[in-house]
Tab-separated table of C-alpha atoms in Angstrom:
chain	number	residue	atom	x	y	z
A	1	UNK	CA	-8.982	-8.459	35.320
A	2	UNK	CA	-8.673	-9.013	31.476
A	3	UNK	CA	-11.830	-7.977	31.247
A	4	UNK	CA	-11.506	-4.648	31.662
A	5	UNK	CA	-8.915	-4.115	29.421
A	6	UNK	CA	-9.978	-2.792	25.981
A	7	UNK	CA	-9.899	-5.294	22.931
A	8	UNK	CA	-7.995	-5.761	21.020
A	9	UNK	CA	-4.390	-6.259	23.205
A	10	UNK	CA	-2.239	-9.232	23.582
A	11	UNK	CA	-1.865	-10.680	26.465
A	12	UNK	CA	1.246	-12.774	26.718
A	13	UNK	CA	2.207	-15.907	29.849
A	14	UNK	CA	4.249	-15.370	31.830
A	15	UNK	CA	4.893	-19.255	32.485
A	16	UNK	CA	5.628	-20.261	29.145
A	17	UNK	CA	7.741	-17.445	27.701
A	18	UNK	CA	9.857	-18.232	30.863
A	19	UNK	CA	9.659	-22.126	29.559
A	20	UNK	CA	10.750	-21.035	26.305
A	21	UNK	CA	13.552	-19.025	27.647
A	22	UNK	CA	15.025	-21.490	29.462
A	23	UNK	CA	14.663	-24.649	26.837
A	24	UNK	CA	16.666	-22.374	24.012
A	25	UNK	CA	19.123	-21.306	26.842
A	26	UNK	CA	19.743	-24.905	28.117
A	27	UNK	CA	20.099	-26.165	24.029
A	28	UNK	CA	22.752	-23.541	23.444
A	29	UNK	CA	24.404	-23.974	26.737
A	30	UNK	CA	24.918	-28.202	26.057
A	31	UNK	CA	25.964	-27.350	22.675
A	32	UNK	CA	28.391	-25.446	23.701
A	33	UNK	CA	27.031	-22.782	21.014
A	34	UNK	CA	26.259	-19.114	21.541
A	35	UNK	CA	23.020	-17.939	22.105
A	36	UNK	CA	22.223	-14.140	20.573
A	37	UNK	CA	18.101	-13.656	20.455
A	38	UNK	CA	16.887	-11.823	17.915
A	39	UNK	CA	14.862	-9.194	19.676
A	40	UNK	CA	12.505	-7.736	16.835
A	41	UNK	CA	10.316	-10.505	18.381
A	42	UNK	CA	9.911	-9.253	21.322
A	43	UNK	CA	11.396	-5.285	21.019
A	44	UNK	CA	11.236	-4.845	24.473
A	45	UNK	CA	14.175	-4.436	27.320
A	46	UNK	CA	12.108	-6.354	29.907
A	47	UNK	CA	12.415	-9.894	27.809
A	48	UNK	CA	16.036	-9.022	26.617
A	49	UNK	CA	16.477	-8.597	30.216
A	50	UNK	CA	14.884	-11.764	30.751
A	51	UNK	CA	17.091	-13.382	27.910
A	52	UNK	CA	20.189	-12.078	29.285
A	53	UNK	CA	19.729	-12.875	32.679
A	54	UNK	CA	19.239	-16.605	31.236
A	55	UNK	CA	22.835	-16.468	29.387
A	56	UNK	CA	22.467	-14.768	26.373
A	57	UNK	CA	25.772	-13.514	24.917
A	58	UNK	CA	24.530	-11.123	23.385
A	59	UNK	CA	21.486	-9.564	21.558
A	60	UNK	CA	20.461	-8.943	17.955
A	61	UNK	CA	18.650	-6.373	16.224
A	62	UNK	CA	17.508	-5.516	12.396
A	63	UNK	CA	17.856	-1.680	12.622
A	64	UNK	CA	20.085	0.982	14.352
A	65	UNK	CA	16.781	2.152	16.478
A	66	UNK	CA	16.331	-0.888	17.689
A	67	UNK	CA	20.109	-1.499	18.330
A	68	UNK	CA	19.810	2.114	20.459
A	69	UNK	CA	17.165	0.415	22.631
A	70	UNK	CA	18.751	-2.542	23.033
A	71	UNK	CA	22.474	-1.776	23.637
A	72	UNK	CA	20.426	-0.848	26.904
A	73	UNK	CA	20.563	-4.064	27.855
A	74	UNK	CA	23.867	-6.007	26.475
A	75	UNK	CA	27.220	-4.476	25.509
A	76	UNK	CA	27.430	-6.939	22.325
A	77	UNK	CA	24.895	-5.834	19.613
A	78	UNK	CA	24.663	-7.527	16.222
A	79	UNK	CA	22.915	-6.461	13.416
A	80	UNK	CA	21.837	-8.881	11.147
A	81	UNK	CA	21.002	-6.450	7.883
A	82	UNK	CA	23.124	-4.424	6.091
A	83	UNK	CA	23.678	-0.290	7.091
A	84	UNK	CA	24.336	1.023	3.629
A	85	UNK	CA	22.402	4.939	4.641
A	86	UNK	CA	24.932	7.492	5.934
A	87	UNK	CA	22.772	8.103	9.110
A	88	UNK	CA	22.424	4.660	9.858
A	89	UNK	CA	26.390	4.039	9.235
A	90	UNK	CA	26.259	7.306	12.125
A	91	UNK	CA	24.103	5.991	14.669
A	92	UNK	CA	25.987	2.412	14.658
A	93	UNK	CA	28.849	4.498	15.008
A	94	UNK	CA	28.116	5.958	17.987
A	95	UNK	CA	26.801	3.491	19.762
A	96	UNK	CA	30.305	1.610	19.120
A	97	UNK	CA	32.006	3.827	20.921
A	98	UNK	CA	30.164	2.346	24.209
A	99	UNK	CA	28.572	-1.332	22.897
A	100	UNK	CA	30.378	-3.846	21.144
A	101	UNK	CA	29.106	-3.730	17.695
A	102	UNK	CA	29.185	-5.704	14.524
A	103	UNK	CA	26.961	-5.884	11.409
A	104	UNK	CA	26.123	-8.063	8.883
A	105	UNK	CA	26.895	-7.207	4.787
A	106	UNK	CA	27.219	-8.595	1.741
A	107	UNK	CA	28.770	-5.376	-0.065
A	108	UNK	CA	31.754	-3.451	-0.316
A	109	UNK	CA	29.895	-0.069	-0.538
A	110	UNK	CA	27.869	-1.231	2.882
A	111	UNK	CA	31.793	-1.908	3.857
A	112	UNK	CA	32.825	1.540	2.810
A	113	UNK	CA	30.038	3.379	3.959
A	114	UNK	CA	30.287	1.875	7.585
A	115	UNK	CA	34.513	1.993	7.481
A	116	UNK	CA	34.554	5.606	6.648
A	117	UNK	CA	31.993	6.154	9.642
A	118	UNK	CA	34.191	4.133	11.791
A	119	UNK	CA	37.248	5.702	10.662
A	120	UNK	CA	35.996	8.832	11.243
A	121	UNK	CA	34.948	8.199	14.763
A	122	UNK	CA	37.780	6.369	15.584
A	123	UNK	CA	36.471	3.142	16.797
A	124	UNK	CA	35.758	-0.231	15.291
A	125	UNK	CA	32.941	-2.277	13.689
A	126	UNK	CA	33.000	-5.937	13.899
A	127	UNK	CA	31.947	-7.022	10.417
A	128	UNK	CA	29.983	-10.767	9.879
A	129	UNK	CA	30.121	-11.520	6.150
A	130	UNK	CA	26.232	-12.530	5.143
A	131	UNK	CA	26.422	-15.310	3.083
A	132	UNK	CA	23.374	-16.864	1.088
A	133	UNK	CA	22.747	-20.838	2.099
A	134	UNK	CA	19.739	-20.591	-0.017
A	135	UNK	CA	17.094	-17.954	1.049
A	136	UNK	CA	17.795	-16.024	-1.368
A	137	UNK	CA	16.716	-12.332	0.333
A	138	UNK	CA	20.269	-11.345	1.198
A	139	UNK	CA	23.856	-12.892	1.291
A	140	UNK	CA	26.928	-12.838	-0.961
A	141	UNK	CA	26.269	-15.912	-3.691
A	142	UNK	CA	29.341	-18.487	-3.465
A	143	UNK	CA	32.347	-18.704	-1.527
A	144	UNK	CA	34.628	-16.826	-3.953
A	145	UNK	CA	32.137	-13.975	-3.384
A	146	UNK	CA	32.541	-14.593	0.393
A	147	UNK	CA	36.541	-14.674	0.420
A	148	UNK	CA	36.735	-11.489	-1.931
A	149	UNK	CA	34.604	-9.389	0.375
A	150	UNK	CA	36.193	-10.912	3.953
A	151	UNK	CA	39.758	-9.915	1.952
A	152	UNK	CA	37.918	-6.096	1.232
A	153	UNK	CA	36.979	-5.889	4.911
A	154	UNK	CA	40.266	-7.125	6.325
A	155	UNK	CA	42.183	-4.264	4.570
A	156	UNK	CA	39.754	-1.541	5.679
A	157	UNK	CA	40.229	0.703	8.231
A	158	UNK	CA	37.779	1.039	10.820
A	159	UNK	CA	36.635	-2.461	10.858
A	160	UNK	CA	37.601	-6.372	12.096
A	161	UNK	CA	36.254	-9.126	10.185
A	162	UNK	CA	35.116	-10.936	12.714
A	163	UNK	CA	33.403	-13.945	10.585
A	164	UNK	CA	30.463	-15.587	8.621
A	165	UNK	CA	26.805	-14.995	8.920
A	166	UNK	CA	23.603	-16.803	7.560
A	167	UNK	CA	19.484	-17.334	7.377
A	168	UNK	CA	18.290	-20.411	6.398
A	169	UNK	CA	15.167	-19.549	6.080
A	170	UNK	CA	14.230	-21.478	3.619
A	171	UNK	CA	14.284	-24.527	5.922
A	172	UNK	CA	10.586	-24.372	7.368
A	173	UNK	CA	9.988	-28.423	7.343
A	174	UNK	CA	9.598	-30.283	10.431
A	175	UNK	CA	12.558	-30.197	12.322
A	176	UNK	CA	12.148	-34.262	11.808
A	177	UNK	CA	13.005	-33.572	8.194
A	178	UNK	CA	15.852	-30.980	8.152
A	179	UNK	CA	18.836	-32.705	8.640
A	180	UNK	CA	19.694	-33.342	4.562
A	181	UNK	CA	18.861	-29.156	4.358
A	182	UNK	CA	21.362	-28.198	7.398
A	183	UNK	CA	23.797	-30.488	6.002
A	184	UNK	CA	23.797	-28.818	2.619
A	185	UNK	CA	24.149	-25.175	4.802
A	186	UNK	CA	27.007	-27.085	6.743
A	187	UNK	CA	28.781	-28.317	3.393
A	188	UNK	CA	28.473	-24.572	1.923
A	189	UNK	CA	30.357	-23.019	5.366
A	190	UNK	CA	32.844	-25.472	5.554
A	191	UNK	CA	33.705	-24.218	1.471
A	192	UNK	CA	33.788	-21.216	3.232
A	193	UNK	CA	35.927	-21.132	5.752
A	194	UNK	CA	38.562	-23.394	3.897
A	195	UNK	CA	38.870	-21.047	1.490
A	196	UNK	CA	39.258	-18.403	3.909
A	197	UNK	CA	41.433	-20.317	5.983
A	198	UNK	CA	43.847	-20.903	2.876
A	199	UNK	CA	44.090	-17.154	2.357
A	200	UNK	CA	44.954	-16.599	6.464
A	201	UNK	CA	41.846	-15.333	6.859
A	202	UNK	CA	39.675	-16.757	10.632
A	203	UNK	CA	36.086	-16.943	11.179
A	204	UNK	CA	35.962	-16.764	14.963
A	205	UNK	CA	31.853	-16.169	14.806
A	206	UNK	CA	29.718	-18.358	12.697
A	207	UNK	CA	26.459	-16.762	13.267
A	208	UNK	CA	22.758	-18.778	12.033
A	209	UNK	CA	19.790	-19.887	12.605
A	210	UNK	CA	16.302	-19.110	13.018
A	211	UNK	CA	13.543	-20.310	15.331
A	212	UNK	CA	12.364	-23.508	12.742
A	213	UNK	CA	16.102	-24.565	12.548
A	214	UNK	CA	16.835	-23.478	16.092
A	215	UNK	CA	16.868	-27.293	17.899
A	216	UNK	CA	18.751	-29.048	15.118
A	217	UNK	CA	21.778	-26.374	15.206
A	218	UNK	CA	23.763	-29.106	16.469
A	219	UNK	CA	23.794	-30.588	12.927
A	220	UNK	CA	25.646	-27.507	11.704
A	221	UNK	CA	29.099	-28.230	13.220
A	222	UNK	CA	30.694	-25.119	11.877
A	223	UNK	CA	27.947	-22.761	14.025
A	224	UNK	CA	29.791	-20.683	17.339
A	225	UNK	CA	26.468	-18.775	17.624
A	226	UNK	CA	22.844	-19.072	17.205
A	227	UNK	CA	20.157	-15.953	16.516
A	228	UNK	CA	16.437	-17.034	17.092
A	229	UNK	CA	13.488	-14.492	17.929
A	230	UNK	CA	10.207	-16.564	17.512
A	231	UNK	CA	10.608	-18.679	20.041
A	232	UNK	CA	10.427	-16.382	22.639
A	233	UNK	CA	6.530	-16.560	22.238
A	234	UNK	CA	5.652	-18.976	19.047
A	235	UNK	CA	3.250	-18.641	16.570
A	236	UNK	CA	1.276	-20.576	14.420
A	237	UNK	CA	3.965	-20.432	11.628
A	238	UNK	CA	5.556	-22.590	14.425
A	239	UNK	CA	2.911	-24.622	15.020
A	240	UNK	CA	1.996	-25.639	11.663
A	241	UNK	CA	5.854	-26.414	11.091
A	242	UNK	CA	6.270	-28.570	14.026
A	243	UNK	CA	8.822	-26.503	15.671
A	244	UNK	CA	6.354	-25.550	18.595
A	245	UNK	CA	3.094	-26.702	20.423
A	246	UNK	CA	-0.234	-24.761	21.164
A	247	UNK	CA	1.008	-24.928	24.658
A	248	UNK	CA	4.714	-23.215	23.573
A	249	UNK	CA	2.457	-20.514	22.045
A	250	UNK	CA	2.893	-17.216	25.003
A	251	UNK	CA	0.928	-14.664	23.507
A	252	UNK	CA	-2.937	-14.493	22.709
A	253	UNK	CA	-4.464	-11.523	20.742
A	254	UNK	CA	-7.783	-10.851	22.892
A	255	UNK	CA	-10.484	-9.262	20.598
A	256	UNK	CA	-13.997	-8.916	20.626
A	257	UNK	CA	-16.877	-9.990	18.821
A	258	UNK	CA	-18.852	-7.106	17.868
A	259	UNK	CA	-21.017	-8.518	14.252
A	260	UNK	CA	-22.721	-11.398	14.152
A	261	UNK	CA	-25.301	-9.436	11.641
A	262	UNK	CA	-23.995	-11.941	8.683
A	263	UNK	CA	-25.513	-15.471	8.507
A	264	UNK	CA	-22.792	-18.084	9.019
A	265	UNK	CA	-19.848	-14.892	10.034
A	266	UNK	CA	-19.242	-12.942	13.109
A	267	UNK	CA	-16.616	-10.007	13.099
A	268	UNK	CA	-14.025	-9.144	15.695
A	269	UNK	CA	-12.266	-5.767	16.513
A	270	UNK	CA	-9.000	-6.983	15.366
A	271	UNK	CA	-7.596	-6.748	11.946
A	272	UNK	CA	-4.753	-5.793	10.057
A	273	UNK	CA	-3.539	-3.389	12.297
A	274	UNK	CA	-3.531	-6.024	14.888
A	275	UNK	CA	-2.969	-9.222	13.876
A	276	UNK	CA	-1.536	-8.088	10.097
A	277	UNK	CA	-1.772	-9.405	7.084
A	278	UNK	CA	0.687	-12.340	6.534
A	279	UNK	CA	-0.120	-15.752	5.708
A	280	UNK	CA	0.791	-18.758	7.550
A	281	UNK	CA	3.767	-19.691	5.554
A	282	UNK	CA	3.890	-23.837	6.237
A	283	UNK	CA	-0.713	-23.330	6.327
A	284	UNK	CA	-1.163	-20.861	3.522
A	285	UNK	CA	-4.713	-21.335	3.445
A	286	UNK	CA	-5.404	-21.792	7.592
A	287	UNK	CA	-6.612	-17.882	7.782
A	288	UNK	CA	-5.232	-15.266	9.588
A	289	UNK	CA	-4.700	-16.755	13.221
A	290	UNK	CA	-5.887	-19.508	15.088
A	291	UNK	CA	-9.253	-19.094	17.458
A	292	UNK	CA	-8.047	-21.132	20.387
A	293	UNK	CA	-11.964	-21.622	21.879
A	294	UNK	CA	-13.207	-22.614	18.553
A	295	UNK	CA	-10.964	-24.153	16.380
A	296	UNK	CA	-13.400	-24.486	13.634
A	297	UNK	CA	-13.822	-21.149	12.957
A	298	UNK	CA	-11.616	-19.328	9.970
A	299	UNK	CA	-10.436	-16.196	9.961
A	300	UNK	CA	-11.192	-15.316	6.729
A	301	UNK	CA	-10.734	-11.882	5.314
A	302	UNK	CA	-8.890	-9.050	7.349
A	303	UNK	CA	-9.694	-5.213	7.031
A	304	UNK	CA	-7.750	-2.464	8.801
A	305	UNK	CA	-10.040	-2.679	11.684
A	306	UNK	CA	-11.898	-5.871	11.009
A	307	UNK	CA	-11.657	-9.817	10.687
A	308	UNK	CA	-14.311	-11.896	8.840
A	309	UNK	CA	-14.647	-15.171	10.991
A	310	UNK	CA	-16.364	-18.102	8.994
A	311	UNK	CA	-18.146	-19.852	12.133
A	312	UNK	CA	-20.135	-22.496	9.692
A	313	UNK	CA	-18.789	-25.268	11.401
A	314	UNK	CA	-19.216	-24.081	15.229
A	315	UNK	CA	-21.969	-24.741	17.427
A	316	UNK	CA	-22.707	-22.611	19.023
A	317	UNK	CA	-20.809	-20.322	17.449
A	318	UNK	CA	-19.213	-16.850	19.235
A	319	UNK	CA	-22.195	-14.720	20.450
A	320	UNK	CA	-21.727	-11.202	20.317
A	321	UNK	CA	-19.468	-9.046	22.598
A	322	UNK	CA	-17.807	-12.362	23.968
A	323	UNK	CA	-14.026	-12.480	24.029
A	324	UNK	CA	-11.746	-14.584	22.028
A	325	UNK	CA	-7.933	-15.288	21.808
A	326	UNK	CA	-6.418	-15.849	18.355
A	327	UNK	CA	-2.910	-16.930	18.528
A	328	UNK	CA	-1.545	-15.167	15.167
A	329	UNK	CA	0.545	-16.568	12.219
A	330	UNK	CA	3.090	-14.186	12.328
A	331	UNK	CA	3.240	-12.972	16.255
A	332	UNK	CA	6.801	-10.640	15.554
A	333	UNK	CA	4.805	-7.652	13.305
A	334	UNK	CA	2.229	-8.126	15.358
A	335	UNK	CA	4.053	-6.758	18.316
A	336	UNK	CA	5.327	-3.559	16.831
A	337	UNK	CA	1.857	-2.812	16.057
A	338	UNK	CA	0.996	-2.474	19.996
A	339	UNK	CA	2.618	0.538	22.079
A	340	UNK	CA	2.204	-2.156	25.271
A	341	UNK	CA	1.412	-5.588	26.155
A	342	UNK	CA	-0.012	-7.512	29.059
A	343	UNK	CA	2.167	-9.823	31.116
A	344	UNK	CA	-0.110	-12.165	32.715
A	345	UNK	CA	1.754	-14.047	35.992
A	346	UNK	CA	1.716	-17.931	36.586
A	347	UNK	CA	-2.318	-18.069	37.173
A	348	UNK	CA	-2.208	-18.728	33.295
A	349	UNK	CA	-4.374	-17.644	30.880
A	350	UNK	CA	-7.270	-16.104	32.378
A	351	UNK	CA	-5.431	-14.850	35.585
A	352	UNK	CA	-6.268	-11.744	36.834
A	353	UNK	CA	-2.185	-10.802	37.829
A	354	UNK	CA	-1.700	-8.830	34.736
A	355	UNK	CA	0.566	-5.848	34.528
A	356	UNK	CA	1.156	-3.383	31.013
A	357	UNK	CA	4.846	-3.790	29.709
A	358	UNK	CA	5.897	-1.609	27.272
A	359	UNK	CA	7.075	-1.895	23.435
A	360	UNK	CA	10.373	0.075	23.770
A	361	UNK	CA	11.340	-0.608	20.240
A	362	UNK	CA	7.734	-0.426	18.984
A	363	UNK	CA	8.270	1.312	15.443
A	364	UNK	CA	12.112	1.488	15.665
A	365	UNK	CA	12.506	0.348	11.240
A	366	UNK	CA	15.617	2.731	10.608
């Protein structure tokens, strides 16, 4: 039963991650667009398992650890952040030599760095130029940028340009209200790859996307692949920006309350090294999580081991030592901060067919 285990832990449904699976699946497959799931969502070989099994081309990964754990799973690894350290440049190496594997840059020392690795080992890096539709945390700057490092890439040894990548993360309205934002991404590629066509240059992968972005992909008519990770589970970043449901949300932190000592506040046993510190980016000022049995609480202030709950407005409010699930802002740090989770089976939440699955890639940030 769940209530045995020790709080905090996150107990995830079974039903609805398999939902989730399935609707992003059955998009890509009727858009006739790739589907490659970010897995630092997730980090964990029995839900890449789960997304490959459903038609996933392929997986992708932020750091060569996590590429390790994951080239477990699918042959074609893509890693969406620039290797500019030696070691990493190594480790991508060798996993090439049995996994298909490409990276994302927007430099030509990244492009040296991981050609003279390549070279060296004698096998070959696919290479996905990053390219910035507006973020602004990574990506070369305009398509001039983008042709002169495809043309650097092309003439190095050791690697095949193999096309464009992109993040729009900056597009976090309601999917309702994206469609002027994805076209300005869609004008930007299409400068792209004209200028690179013009110069012989071919983009066979056009790789975006993100979980708020990830049902409206079909506006971007230059996309061959799509890379969400949230949606595997959901979040209340989701929630708040209309790109999920409560009932899309899969995992619950469980945590306990064990203050109530404050008038108008009771404390649980879960804070920023469970449910961590970021803010929900479309709610700012929501709290830290969402307390699904008393949504007028607010989670107010987060220590390492504590969360301030602002219970004013419930009555009753929690008594102490009951249990409550908080479905966090931010659910993808969240998981690397757990060595295991609980699957709970189709009884739902509350079910007492719960198994430990581990974190395989818990910690894996080189």
């Amino acid at each position: 039963m769940t209530d045995d285990l020790p709080t905090p832990h996150i107990l995830i449904d079974a039903a609805i991650v398999r939902r989730n699976v399935a609707k992003m699946a059955e998009y890509a497959s009727a858009h006739n667009l790739k589907l490659r799931p970010h897995t630092k969502t997730h980090k964990s070989v029995f839900f890449a398992t789960m997304q490959t099994n459903a038609g996933a081309a392929g997986l992708t990964v932020a750091k060569p650890g996590e590429a390790r754990v994951m080239g477990i799973v699918a042959n074609e690894i893509l890693m969406a952040y620039p290797a500019v350290g030696r070691g990493q440049c190594a480790e991508l190496v060798e996993l090439a030599g049995t996994n298909s594997v490409t990276v994302g840059i927007d430099s030509t020392f990244a492009a040296d760095r991981l050609a003279a690795a390549a070279h060296a080992a004698g096998v070959m890096l696919g290479i996905l130029v990053d390219l910035d539709v507006g973020h602004h945390r990574t990506g070369v700057q305009n398509p001039a940028d983008a042709l002169a490092l495809a043309q650097y890439v092309d003439a190095s040894a050791g690697l095949q340009l193999e096309g464009v990548m992109f993040f729009p993360g900056q597009i976090s309205m309601p999917p309702a209200e994206q469609s002027d934002a994805l076209a300005a991404v869609d004008a930007l590629l299409g400068e792209v790859l004209s200028l690179w066509k013009e110069k012989g240059l071919e983009a066979k992968v056009v790789s975006g996307g993100s979980t708020p972005t990830a049902f409206q992909s079909h506006l971007v008519k230059y996309l061959t692949e799509i890379r969400p990770g949230t949606y595997i589970f959901n979040d209340m970043n989701c929630v708040h920006g209309k790109s999920a449901t409560f009932d899309d949300c899969a995992a619950r932190i469980i945590a306990t309350v064990v203050s109530t000592a404050v008038p108008g506040q009771i404390v649980l046993d879960a804070g920023s090294k469970t449910l961590t510190s970021d803010r929900c980016g479309p709610a700012p000022d929501s709290g830290h999580g969402y307390i699904v049995e008393f949504p007028q609480a607010k989670v107010t202030k987060l220590s390492e081991e504590h969360a301030q709950v602002d219970v004013r407005n419930c009555d009753p409010p929690p008594r102490i030592g009951q249990r409550v699930s908080i479905i966090p802002n931010h659910i993808c740090p969240c998981i690397n901060l757990q060595d295991k989770v609980w699957w709970q089976e189709d009884g739902g939440f509350g079910s007492a067919d719960i198994k430990p699955l581990r974190v395989d890639a818990r910690g894996k940030v080189y």
